[in-house]
Short mmCIF file of C-alpha atoms in Angstrom, two decimals:
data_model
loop_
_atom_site.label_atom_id
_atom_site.label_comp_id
_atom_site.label_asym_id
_atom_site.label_seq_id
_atom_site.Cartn_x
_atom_site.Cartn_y
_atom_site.Cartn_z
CA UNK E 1 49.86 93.39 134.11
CA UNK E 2 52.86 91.96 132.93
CA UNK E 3 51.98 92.11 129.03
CA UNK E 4 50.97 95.66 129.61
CA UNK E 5 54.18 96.66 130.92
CA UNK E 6 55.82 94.61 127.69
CA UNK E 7 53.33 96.66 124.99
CA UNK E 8 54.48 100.04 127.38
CA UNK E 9 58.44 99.51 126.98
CA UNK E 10 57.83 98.33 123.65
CA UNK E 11 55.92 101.47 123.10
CA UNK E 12 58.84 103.78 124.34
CA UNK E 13 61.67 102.27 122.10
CA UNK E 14 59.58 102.85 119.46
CA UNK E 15 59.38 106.28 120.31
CA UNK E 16 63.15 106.42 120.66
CA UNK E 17 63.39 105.15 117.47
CA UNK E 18 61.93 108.00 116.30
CA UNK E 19 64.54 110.37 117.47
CA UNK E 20 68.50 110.54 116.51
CA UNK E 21 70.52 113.05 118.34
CA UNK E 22 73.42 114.76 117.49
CA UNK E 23 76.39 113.17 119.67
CA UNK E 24 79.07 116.02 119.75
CA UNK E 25 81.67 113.42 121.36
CA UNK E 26 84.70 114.23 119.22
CA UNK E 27 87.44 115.84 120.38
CA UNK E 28 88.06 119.64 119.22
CA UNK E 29 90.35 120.82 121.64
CA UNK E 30 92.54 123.80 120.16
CA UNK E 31 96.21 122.90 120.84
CA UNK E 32 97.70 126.46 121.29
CA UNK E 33 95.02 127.37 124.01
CA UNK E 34 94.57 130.79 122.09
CA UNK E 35 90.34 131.29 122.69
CA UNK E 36 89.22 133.14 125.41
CA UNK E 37 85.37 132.84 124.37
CA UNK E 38 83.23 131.23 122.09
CA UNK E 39 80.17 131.96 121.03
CA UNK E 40 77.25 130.19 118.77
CA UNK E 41 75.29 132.54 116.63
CA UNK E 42 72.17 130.63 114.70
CA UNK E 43 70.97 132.32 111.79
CA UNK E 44 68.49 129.66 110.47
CA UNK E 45 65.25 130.56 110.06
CA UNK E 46 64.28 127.32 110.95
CA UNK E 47 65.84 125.38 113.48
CA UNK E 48 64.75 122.14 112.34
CA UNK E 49 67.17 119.38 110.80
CA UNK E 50 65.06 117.19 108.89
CA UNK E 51 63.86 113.59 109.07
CA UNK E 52 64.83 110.50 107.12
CA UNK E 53 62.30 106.84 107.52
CA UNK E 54 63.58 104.02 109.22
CA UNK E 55 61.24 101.08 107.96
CA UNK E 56 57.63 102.60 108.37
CA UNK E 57 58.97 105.44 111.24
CA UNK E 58 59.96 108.55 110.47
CA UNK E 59 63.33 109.51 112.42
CA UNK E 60 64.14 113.27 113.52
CA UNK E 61 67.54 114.04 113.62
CA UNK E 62 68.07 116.41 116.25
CA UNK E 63 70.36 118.18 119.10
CA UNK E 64 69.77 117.23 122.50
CA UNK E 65 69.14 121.09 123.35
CA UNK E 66 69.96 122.91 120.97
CA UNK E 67 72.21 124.35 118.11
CA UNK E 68 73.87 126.64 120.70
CA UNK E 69 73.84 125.30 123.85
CA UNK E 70 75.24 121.94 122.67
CA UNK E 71 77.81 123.00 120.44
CA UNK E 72 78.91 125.83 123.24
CA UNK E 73 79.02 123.06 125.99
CA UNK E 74 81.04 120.73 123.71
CA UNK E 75 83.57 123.36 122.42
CA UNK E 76 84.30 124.62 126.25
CA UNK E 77 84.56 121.02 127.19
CA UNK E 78 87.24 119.88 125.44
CA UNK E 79 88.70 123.76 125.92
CA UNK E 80 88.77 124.65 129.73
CA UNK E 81 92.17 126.62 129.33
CA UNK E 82 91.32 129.96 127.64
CA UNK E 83 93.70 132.37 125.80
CA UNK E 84 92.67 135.85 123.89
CA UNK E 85 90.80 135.39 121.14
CA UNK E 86 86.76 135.60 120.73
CA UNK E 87 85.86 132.34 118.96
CA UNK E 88 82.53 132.97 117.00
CA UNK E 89 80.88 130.09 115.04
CA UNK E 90 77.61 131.22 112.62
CA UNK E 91 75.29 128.44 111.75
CA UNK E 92 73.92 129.00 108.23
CA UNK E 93 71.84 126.14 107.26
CA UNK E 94 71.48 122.33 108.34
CA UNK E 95 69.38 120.46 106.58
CA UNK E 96 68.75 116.77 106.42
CA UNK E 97 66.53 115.30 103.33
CA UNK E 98 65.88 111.90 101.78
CA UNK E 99 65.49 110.82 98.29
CA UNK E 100 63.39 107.47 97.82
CA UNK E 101 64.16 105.84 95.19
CA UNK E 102 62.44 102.74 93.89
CA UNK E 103 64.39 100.14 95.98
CA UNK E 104 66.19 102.52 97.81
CA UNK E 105 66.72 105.95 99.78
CA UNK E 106 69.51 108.64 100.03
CA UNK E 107 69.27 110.72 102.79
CA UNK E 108 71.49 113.82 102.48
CA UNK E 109 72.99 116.16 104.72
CA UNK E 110 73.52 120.02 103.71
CA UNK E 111 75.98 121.97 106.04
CA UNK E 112 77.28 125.42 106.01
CA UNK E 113 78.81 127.16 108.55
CA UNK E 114 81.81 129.81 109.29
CA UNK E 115 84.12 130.68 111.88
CA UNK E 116 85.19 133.97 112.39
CA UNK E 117 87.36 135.61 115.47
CA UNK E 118 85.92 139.32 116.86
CA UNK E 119 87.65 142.08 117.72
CA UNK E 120 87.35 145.49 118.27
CA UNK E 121 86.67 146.57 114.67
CA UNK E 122 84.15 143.80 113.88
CA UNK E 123 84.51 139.88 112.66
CA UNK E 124 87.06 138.77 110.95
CA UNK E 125 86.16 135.75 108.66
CA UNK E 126 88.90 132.45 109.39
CA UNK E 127 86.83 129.44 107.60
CA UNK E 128 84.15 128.03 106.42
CA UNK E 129 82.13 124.39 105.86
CA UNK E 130 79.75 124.39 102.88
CA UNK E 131 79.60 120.89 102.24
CA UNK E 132 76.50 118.12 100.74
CA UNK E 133 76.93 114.15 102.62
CA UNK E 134 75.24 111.69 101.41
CA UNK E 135 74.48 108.22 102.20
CA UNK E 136 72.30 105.21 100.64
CA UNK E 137 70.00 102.61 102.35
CA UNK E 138 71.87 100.15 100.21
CA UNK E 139 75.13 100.87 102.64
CA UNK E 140 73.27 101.13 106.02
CA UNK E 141 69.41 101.24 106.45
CA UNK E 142 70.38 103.19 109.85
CA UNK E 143 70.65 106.72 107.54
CA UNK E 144 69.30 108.94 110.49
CA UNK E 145 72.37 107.51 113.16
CA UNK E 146 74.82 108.06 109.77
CA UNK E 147 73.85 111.50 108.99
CA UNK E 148 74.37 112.36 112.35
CA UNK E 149 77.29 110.87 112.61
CA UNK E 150 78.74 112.61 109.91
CA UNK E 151 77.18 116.18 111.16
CA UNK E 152 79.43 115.86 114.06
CA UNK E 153 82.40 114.94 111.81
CA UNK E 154 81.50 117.81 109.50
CA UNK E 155 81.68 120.38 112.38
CA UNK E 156 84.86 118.68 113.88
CA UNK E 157 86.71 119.49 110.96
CA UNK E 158 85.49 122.94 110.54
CA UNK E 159 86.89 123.65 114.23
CA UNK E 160 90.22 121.59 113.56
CA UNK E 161 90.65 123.36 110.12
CA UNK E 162 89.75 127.12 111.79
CA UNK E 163 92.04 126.74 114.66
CA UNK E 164 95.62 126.64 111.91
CA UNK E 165 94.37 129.70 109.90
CA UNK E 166 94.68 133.71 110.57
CA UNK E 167 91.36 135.15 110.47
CA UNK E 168 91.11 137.69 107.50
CA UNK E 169 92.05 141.79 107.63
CA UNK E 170 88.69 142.59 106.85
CA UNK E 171 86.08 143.24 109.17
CA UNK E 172 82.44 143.30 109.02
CA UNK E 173 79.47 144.26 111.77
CA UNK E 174 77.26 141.98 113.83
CA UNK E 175 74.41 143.32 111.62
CA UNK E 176 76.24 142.35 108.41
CA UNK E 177 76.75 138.77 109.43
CA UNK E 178 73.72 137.28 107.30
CA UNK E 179 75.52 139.03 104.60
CA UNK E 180 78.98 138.43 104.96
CA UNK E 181 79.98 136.63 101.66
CA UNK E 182 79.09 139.73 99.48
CA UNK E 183 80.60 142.02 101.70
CA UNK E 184 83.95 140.02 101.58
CA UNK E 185 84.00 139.04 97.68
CA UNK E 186 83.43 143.21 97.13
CA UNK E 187 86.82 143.31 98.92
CA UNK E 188 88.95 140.84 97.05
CA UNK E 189 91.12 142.44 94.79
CA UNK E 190 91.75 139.39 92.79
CA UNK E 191 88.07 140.05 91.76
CA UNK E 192 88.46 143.69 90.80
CA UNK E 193 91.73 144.30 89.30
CA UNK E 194 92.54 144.64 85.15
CA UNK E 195 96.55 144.42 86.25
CA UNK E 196 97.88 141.13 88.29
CA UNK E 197 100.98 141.19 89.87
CA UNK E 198 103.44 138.38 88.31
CA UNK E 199 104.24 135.98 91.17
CA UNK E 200 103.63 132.93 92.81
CA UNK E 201 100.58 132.85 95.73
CA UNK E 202 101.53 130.21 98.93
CA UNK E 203 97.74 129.69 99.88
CA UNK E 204 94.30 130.92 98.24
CA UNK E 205 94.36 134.02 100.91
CA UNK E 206 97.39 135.38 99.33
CA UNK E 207 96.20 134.88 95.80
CA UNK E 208 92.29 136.10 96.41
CA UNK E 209 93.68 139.14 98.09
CA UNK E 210 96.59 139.61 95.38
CA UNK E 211 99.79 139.46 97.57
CA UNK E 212 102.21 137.27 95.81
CA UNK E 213 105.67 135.92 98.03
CA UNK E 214 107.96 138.66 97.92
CA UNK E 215 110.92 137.99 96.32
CA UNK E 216 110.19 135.34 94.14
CA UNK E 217 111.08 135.30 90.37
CA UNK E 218 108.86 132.59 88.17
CA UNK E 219 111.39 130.29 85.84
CA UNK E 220 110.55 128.22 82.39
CA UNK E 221 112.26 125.08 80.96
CA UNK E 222 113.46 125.27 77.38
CA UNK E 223 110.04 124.58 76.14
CA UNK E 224 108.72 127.69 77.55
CA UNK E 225 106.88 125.90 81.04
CA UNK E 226 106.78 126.91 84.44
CA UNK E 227 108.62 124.79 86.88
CA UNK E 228 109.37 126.50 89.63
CA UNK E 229 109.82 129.55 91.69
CA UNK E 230 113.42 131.48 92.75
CA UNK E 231 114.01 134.03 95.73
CA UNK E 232 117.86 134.06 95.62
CA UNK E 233 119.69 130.47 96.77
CA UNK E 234 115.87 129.25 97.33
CA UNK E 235 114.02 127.20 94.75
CA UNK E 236 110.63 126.11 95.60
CA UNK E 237 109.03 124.05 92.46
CA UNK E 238 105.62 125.59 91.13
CA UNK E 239 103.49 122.46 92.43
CA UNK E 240 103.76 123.79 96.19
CA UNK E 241 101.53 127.07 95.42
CA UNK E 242 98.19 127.43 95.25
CA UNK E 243 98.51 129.69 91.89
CA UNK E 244 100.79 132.09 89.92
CA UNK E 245 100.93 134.76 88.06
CA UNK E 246 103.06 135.06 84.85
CA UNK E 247 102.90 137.47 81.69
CA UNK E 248 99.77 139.46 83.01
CA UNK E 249 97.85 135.52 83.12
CA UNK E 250 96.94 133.94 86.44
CA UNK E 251 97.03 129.64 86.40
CA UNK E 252 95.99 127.52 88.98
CA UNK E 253 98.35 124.69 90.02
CA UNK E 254 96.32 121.24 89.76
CA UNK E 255 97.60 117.76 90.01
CA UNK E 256 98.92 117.31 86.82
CA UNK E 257 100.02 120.97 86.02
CA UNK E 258 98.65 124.30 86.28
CA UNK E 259 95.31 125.42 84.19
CA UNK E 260 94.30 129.11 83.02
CA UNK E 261 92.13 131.10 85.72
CA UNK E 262 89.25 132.97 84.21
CA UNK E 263 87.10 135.53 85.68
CA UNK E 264 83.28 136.50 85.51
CA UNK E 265 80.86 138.22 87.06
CA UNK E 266 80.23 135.39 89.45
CA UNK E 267 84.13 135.13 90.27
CA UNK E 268 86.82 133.13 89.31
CA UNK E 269 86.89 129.22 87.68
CA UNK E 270 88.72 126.97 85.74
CA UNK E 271 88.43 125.03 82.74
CA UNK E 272 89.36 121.33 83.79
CA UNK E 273 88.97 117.30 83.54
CA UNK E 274 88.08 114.65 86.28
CA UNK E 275 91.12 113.31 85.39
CA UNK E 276 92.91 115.95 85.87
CA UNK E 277 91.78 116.91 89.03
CA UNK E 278 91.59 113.75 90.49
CA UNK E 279 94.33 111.85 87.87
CA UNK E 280 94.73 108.28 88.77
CA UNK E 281 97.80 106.30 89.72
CA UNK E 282 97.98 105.39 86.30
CA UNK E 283 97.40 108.13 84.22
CA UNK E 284 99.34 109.05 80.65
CA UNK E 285 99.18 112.91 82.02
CA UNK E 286 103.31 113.65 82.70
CA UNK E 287 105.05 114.96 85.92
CA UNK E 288 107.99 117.13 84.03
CA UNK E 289 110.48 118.12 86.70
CA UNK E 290 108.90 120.18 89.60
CA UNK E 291 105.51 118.80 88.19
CA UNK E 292 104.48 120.19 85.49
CA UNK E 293 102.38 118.86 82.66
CA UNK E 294 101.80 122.29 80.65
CA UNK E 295 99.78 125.06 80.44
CA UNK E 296 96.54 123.19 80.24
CA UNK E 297 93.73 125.12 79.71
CA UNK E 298 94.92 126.86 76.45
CA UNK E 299 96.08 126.48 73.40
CA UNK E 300 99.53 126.70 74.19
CA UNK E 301 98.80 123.86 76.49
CA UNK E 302 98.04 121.18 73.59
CA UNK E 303 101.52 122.81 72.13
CA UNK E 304 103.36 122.29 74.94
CA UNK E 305 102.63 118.97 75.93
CA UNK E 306 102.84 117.87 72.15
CA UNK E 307 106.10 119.00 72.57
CA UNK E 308 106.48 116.22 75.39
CA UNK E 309 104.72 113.67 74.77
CA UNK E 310 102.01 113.49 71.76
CA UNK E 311 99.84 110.70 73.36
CA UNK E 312 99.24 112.58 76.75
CA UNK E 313 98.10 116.24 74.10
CA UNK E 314 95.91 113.65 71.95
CA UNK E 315 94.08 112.23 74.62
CA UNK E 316 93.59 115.69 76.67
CA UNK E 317 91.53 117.22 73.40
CA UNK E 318 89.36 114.34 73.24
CA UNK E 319 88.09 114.77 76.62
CA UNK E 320 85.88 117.31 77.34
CA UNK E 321 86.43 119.91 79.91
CA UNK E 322 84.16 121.59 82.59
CA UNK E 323 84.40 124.76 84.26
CA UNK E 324 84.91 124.38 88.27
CA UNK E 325 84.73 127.45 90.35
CA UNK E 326 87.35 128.58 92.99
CA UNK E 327 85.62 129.28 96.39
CA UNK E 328 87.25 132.21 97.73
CA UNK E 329 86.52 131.01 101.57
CA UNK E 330 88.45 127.77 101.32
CA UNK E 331 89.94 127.88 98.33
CA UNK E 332 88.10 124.39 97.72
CA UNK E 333 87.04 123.74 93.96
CA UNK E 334 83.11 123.97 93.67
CA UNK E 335 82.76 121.07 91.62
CA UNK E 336 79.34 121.04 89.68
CA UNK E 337 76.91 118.30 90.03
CA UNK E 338 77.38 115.31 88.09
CA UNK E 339 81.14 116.29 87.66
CA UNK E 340 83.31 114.23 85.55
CA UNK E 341 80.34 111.89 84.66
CA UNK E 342 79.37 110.98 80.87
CA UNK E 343 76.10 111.53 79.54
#
């Protein structure tokens, strides 16, 4: 009796084993108390997460419910005071996969969900996740408790990050949800106009929906580059906006500059470096004043940082540059795969 009672416990943690859940444990409470309700809508055709192997087992990762009961229960939770707003989160795909390699597996995690607040008109759109995780068997062989792990992570920061922004002007209907990214893009004017407005652009709201700071006159060194911004006795330099607008040509301000915007039918992107992007501690690129390197991304770039330093112009033309979209929803560079790496 006694070994059969081993074999049946024996039996059930193997059967646990088989099953990671979700643990929404993290703390999302909204500091200014401002939601009245929130609500979970799930728009996944399939409400099943995926599976990654543990040794010879195969391990669900799941929600102890489900989608909308859990994350409903944890959100009200950790926010028992309520304010005015009608907090709406829309699941949009979660979807856990594994890659086996030949001494090794990857599982990976794909994520996207948005946040929206509704009122009388409709939902406005506030933020979105839209994210890829990864993680190897070489780092942990426990990928099914990491994945889940960082799903929880992923949707704490998508609260945290919703909760400081104003939810957009434009509204859209229940029905329209599934369909919401179209509908909004249509209504950028960034996307649509032939005439910018010269300016700088605080945050990527201001500059997808074409309202530049009021006020504000854009000013050049002696060699012709943007450095910063002037509304009267203020002087804000150009690195602490998200883009600008001078002579008719928008520019993005990166980490080492500002780069040329371009525009397709597919939106807007830029024409950029790893290294610029991401520069290291010790890179040649140069900081001039308010942090400028040039106007990198054109010709005039090479020009004007020739004009600085010939080194830093040499070894920018010998390294080849990619083109990164701008996401309109987070302003977030959509980085293709394989970004930065040689062939």
């Amino acid at each position: 009796m006694k070994q059969i009672f081993i074999l049946l416990l024996f039996s059930v943690k193997l059967m646990a084993q088989e099953k990671e859940t979700i643990n929404l444990s993290k703390s999302i409470k909204n500091d200014k108390n401002s939601i009245k309700t929130f609500t979970v809508i799930d728009q996944r055709p399939n409400k099943d997460i995926g599976s990654v192997m543990y040794h010879k087992d195969q391990v669900n990762v799941v929600f102890e419910n489900n989608a909308e009961k859990d994350i409903t229960d944890w959100f009200y939770k950790n926010n028992p005071v309520r304010g005015n707003d009608n907090f709406v989160l829309l699941l949009e795909n979660i979807e856990i996969t594994e890659d086996k390699k030949e001494k090794s597996s990857i599982g990976k995690l794909n994520l996207r969900a948005s946040t929206f607040i509704k009122k009388d008109d409709g939902y406005h759109f506030v933020y979105r996740i839209d994210t890829v995780a990864t993680v190897s068997s070489r780092t942990t062989p426990y990928l099914a408790q990491s994945l889940a792990k960082k799903t929880t992570l992923i949707f704490t920061d998508l609260f945290k990050s919703s909760y400081k922004l104003k939810p957009w002007e434009y509204s859209i209907s229940e029905n329209d949800l599934p369909n919401y990214t179209s509908l909004l893009k249509d209504k950028l004017d960034i996307l649509k106009t032939e005439t910018l407005k010269d300016g700088v652009y605080k945050d990527y709201y201001s500059f997808f929906t074409h309202n530049p700071e009021p006020g504000f006159i854009i000013e050049t060194n002696t060699k012709g580059i943007v450095t910063k911004a002037v509304n009267g006795e203020k002087k804000e330099p150009i690195r602490n906006f998200y883009a600008f607008v001078h002579n008719g040509i928008p520019f993005k301000v990166i980490p080492v500059g500002y780069v040329e915007i371009f525009r397709d039918d597919q939106g807007l992107f830029i024409e950029v470096k790893k290294e610029e992007l991401f520069p290291e501690s010790n890179s040649s690129f140069i900081m001039i004043g308010g942090g400028i390197a040039g106007l990198i991304g054109s010709v005039a770039a090479n020009v004007a940082i020739a004009a600085i330093d010939a080194g830093a112009a040499k070894k920018r033309r010998a390294m080849a540059g990619t083109e990164v979209s701008l996401d309109p929803f987070t302003g977030h560079y959509i980085l293709p795969e394989n970004f930065g790496k040689t062939k």
